[in-house]
PDB file of C-alpha atoms in Angstrom:
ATOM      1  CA  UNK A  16      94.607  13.508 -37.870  1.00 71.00           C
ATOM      2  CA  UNK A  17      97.664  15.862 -37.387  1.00 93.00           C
ATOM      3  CA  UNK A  18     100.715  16.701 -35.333  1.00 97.00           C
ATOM      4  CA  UNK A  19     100.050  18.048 -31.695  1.00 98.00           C
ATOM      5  CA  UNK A  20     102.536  18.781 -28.672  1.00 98.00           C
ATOM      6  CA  UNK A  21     100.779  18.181 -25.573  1.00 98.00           C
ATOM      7  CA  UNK A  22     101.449  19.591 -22.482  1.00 98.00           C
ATOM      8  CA  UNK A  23      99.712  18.621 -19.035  1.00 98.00           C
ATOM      9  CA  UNK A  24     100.469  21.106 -15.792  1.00 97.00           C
ATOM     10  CA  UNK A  25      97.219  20.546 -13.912  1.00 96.00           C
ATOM     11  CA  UNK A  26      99.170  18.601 -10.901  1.00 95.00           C
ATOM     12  CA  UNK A  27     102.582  18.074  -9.120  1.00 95.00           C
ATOM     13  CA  UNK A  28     103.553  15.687 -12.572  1.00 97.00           C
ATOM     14  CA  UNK A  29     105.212  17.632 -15.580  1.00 98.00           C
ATOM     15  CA  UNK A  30     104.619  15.897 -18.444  1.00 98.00           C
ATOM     16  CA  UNK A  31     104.576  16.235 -22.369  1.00 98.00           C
ATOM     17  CA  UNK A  32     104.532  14.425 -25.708  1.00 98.00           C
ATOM     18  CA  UNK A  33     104.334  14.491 -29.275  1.00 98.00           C
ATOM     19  CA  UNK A  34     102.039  12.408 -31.567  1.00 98.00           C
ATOM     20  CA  UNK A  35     101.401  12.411 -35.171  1.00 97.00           C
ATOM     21  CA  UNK A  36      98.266  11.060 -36.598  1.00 94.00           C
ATOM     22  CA  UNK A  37      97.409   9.544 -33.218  1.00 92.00           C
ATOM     23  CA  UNK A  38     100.890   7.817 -32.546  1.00 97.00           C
ATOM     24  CA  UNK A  39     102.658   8.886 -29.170  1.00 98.00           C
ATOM     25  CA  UNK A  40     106.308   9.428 -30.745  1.00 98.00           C
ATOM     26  CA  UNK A  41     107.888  11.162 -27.486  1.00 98.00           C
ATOM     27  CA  UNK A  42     106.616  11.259 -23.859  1.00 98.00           C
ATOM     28  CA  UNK A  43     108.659  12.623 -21.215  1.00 98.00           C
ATOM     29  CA  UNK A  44     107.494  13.274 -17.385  1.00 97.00           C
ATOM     30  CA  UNK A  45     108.948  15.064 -14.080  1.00 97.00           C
ATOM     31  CA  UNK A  46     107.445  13.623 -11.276  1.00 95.00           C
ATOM     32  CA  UNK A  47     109.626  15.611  -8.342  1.00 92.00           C
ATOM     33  CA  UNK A  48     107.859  18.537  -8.285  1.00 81.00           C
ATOM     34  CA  UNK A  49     106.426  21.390  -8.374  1.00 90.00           C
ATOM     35  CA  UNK A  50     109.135  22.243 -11.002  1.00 92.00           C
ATOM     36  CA  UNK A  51     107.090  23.306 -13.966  1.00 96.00           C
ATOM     37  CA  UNK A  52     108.494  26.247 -14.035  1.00 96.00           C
ATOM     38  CA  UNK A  53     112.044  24.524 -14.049  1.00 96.00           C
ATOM     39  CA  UNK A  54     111.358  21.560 -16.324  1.00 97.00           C
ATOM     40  CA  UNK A  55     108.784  21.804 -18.915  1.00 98.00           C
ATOM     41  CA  UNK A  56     110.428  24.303 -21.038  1.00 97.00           C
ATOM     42  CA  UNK A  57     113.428  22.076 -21.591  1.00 98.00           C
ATOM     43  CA  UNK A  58     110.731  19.017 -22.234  1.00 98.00           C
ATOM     44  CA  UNK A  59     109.241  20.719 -25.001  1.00 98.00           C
ATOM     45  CA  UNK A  60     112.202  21.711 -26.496  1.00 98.00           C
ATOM     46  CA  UNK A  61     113.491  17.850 -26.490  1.00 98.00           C
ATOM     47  CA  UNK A  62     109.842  17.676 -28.785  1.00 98.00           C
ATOM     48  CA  UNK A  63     110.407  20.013 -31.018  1.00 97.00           C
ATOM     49  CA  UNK A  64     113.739  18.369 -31.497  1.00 97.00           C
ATOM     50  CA  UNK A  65     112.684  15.156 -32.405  1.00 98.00           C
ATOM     51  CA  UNK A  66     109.872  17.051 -34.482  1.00 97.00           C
ATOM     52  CA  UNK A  67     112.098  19.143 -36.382  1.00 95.00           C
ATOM     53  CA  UNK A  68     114.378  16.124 -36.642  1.00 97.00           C
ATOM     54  CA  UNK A  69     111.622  14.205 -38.695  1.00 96.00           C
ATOM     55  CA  UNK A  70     110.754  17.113 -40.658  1.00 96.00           C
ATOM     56  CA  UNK A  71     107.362  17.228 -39.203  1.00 97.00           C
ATOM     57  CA  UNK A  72     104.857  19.739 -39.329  1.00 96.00           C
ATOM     58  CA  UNK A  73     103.134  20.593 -36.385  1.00 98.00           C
ATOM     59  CA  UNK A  74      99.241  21.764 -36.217  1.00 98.00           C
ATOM     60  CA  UNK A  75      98.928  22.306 -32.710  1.00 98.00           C
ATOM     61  CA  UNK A  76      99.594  22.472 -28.682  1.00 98.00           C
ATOM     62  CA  UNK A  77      97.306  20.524 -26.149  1.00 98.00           C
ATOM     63  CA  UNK A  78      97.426  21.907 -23.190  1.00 98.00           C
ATOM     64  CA  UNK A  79      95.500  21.123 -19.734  1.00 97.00           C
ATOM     65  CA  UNK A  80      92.728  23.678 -19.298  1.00 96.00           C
ATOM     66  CA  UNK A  81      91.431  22.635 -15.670  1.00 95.00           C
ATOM     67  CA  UNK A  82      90.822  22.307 -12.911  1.00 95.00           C
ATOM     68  CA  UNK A  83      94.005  22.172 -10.764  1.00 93.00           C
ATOM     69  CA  UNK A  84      97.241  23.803 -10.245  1.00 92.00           C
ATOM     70  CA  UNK A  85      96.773  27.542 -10.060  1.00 92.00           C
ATOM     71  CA  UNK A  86     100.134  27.838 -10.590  1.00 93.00           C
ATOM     72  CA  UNK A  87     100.378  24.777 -12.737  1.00 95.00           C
ATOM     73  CA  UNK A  88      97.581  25.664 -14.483  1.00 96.00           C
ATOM     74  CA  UNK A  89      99.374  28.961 -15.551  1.00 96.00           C
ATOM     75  CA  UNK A  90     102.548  27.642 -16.771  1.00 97.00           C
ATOM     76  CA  UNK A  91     101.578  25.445 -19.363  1.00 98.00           C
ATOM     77  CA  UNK A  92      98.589  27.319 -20.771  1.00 98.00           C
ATOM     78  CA  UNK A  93     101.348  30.397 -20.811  1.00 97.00           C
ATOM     79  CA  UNK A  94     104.331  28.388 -22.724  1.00 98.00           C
ATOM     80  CA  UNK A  95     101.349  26.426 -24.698  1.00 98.00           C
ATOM     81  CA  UNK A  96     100.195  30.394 -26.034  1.00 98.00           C
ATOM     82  CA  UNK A  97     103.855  31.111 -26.493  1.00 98.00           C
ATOM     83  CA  UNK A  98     103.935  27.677 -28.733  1.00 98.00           C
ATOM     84  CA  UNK A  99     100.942  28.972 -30.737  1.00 98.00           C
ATOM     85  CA  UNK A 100     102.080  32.156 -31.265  1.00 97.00           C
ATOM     86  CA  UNK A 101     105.553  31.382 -32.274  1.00 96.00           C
ATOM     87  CA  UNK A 102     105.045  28.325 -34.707  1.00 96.00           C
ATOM     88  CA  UNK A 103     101.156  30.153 -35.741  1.00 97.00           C
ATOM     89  CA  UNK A 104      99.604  26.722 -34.579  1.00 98.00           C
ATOM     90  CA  UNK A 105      96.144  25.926 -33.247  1.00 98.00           C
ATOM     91  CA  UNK A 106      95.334  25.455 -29.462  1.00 98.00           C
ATOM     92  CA  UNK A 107      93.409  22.713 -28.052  1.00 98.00           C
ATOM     93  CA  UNK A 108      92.294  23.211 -24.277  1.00 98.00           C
ATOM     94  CA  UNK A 109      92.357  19.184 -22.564  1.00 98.00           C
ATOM     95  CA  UNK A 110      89.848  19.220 -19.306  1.00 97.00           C
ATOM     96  CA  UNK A 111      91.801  17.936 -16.550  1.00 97.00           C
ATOM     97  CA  UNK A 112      88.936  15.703 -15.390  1.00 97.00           C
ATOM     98  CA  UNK A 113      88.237  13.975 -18.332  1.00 97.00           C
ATOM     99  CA  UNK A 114      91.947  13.415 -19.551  1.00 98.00           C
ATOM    100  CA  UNK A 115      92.128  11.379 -15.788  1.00 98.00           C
ATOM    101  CA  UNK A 116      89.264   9.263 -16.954  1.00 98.00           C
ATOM    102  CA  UNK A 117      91.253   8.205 -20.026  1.00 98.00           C
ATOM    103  CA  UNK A 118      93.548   5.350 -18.356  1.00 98.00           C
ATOM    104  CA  UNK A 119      90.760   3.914 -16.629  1.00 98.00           C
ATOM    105  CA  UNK A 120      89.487   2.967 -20.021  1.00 97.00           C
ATOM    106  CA  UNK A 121      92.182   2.133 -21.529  1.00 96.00           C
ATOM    107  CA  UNK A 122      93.648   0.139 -19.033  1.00 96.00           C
ATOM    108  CA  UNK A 123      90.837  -1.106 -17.026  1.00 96.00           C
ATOM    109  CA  UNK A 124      88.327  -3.305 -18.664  1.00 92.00           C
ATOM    110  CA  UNK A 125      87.154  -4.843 -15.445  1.00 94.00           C
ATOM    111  CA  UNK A 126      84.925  -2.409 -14.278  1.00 95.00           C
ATOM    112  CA  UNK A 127      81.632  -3.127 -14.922  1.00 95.00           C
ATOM    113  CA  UNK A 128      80.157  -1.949 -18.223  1.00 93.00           C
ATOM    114  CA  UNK A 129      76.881   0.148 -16.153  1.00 95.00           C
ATOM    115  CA  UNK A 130      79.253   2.107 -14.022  1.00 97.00           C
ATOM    116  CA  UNK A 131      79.948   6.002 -13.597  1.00 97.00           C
ATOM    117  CA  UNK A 132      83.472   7.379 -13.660  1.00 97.00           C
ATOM    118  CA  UNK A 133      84.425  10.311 -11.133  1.00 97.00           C
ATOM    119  CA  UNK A 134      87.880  11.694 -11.357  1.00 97.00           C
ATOM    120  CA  UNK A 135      89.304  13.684  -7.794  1.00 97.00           C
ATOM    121  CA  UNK A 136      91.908  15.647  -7.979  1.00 95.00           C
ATOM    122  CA  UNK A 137      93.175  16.597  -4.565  1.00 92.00           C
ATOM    123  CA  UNK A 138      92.433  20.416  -3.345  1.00 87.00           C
ATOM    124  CA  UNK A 139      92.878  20.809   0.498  1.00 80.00           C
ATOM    125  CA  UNK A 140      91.492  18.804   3.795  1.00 79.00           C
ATOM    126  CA  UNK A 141      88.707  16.782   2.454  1.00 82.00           C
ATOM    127  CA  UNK A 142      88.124  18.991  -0.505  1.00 90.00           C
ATOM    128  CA  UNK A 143      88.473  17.351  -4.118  1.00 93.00           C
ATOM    129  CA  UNK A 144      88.069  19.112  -7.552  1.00 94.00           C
ATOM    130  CA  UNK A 145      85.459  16.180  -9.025  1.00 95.00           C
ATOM    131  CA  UNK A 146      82.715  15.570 -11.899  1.00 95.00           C
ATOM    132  CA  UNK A 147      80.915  12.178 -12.957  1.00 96.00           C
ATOM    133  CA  UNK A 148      80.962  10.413 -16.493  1.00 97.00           C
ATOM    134  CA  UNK A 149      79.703   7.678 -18.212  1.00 96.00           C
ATOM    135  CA  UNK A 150      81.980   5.229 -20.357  1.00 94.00           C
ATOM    136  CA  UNK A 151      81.696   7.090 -23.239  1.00 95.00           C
ATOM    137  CA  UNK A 152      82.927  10.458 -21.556  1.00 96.00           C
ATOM    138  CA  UNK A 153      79.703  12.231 -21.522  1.00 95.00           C
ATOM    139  CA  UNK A 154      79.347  14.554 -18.293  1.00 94.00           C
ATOM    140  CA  UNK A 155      76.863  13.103 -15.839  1.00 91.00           C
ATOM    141  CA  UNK A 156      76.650  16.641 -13.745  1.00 76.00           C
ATOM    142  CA  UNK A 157      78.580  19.607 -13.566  1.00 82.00           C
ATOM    143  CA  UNK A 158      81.912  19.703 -12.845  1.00 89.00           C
ATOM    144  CA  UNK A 159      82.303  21.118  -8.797  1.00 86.00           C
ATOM    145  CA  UNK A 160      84.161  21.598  -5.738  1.00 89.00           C
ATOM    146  CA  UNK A 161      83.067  19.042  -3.293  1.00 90.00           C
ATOM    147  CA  UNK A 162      84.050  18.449   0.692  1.00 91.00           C
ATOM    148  CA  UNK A 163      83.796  14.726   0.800  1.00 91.00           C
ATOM    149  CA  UNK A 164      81.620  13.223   3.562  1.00 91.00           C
ATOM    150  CA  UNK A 165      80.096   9.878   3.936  1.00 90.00           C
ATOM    151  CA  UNK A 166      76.828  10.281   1.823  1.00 91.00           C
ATOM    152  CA  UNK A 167      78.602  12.718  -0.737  1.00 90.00           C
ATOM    153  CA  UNK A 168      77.945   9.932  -3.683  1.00 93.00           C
ATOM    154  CA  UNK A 169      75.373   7.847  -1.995  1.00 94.00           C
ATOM    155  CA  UNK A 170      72.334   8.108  -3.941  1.00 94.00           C
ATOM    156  CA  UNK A 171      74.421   8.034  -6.856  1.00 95.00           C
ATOM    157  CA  UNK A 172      75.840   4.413  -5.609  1.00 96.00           C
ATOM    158  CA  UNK A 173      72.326   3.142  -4.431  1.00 96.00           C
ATOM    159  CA  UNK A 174      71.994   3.050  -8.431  1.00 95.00           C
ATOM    160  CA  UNK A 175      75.167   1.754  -9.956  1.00 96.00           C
ATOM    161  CA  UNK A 176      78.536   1.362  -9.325  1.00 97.00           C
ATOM    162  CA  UNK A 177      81.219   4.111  -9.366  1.00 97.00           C
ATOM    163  CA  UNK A 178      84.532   4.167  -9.913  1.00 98.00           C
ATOM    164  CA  UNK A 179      86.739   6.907  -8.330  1.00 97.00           C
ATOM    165  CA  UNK A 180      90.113   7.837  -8.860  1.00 98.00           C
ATOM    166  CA  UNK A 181      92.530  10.751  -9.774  1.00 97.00           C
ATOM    167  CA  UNK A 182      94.977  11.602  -6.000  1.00 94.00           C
ATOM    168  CA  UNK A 183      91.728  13.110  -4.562  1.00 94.00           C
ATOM    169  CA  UNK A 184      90.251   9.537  -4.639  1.00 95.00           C
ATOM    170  CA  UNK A 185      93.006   7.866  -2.249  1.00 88.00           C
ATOM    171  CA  UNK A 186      91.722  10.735   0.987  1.00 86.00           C
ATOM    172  CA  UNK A 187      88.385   9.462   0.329  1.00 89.00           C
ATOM    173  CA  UNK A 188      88.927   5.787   0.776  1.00 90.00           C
ATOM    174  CA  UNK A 189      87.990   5.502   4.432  1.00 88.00           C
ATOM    175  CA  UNK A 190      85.123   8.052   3.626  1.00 93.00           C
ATOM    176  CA  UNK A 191      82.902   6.711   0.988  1.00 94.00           C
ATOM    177  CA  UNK A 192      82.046   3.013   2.333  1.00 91.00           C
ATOM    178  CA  UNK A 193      79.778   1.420  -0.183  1.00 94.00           C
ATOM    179  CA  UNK A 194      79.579  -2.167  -1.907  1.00 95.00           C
ATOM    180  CA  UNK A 195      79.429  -0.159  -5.446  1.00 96.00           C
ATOM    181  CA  UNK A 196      82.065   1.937  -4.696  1.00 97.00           C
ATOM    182  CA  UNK A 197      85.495   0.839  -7.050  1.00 97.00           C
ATOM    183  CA  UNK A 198      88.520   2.388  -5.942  1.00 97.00           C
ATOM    184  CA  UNK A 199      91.378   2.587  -8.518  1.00 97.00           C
ATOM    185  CA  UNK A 200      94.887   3.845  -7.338  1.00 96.00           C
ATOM    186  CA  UNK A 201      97.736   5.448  -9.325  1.00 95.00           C
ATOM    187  CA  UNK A 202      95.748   6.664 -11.740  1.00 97.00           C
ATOM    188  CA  UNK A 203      97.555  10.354 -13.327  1.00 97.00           C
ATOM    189  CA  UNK A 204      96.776  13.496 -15.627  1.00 97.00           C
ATOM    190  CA  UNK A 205      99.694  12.541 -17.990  1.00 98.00           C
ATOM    191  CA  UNK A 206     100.263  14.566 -21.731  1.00 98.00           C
ATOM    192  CA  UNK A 207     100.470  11.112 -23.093  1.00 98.00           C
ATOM    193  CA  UNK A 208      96.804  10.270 -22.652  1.00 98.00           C
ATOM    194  CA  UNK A 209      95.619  13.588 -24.288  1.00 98.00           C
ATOM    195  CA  UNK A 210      95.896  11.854 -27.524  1.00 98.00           C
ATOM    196  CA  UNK A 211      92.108  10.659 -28.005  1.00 97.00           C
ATOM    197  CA  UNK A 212      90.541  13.649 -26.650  1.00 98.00           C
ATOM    198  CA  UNK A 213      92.928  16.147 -28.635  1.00 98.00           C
ATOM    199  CA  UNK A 214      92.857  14.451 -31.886  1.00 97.00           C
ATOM    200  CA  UNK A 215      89.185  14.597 -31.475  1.00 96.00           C
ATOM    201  CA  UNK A 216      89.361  18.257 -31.032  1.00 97.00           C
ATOM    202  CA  UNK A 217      91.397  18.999 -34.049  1.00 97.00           C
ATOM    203  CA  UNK A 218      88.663  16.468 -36.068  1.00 95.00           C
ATOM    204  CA  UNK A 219      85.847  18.275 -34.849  1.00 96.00           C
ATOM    205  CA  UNK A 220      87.511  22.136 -35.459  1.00 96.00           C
ATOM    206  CA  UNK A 221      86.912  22.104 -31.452  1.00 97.00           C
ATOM    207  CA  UNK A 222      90.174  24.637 -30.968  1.00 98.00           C
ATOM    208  CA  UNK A 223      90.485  27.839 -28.625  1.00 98.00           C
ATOM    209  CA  UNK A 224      91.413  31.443 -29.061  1.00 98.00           C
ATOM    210  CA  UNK A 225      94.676  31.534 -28.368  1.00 98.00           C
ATOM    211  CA  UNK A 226      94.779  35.220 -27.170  1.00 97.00           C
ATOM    212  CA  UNK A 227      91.417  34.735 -24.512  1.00 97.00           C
ATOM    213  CA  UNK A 228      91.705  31.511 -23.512  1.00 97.00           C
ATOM    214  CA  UNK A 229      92.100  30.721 -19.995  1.00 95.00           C
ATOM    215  CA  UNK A 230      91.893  27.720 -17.768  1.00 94.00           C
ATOM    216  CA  UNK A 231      89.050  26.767 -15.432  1.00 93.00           C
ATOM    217  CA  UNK A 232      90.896  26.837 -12.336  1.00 86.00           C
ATOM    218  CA  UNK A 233      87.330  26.388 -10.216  1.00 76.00           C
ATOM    219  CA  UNK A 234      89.144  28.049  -7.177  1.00 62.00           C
ATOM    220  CA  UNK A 235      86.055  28.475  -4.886  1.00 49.00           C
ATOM    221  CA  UNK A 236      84.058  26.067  -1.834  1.00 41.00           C
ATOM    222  CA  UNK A 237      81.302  25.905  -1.030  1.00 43.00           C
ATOM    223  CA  UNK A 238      80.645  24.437   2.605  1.00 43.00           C
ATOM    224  CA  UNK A 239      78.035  22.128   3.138  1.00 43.00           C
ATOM    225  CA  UNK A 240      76.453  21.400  -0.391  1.00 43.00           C
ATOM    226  CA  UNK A 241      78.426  17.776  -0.889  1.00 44.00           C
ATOM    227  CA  UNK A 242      75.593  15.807   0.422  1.00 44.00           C
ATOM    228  CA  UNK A 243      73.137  17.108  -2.674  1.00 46.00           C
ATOM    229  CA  UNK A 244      75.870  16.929  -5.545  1.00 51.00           C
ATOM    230  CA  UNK A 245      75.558  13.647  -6.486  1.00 54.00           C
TER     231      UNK A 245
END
């Protein structure tokens, strides 16, 4: 286990924390934005207060690696690098999509135990930033840009049931019309739920070089394809 700073940019939401040995001990979030560039430098100050102030020794930054926020995106791996760099700690690169799928199941034991998870996060029009997983994370599929249409998922939900969410989901409500399809609202890319898949990271010696490593920010459509992705 060790000490990590996390840092999540990918959306509108600022947020970071601080855990030790998987144990959130500060989690702090700015949801008026865009303001990263405004707020998350003095939120990651606050943690390494309250780290210093404990005397503890931090191993290293979590940051969102993508997709999302171009802009986003930028600002947290940047300070994240600046973090590493500075304090000569490791760097752990969170994928956006599967940090979203982390409160589902956590906090959502009702969905049934055969279904598929697909985190959205919102692009433009009816465009969404999406992947599928099973319960225990694995990717079911590639991780794409999809326009949403009516049979975008529907040979996917012919099979089992699907649970969508992430602020792309909440567009595609009145879209996808299936009995299998589970629609879970207010469901957020927050540094807090980085825990799991960061301390997994650092267990498994999964970190990233600092000095190349940039995020996927999956910027390009392509028109027409949505029907055959899932």
């Amino acid at each position: 286990m060790a000490t990590i700073i996390h840092i999540e940019t990918s959306t509108d939401i600022c947020s970071v924390a601080l855990s030790q040995d998987g144990l959130c001990l500060f989690s702090k979030e700015d949801r008026e934005g865009p303001n990263h560039a405004r707020v998350l430098a003095p939120m990651v100050e606050e943690a390494l207060g309250l780290a210093d102030s404990r005397g503890l020794t931090l191993d290293a930054v979590a940051v969102s690696a993508g997709p999302g926020s171009y802009t986003g995106l930028r600002i947290g791996v940047s300070t994240a690098k600046g973090l590493c760099y500075g304090r000569n700690l490791r760097l752990v690169g969170v994928k956006t999509l599967e940090l979203l799928c982390v409160p589902v199941l956590l906090e959502h034991e009702e969905i049934p135990v055969d279904s598929l998870l697909c985190p959205m996060l919102d692009a433009r029009r009816m465009e969404v930033y999406t992947a599928l997983y099973d319960r225990s994370l694995h990717m079911v599929g590639e991780v794409a840009p999809l326009v949403v249409e009516e049979d975008s998922f529907r040979e996917t939900l012919e099979q089992r049931p699907v649970v969508f969410f992430g602020n792309g989901a909440a567009k595609c409500k009145n879209v996808i019309r299936h009995e299998k399809a589970i629609f879970i609202d207010h469901i957020e890319p927050l540094a807090r739920y980085m825990l799991p898949l960061a301390d997994k990271a650092m267990a498994q010696g999964d970190t990233e070089d600092v000095a190349y490593f940039e995020p996927f920010y999956l910027k390009a459509f392509i028109a027409g394809t949505s029907k055959k992705l899932f």
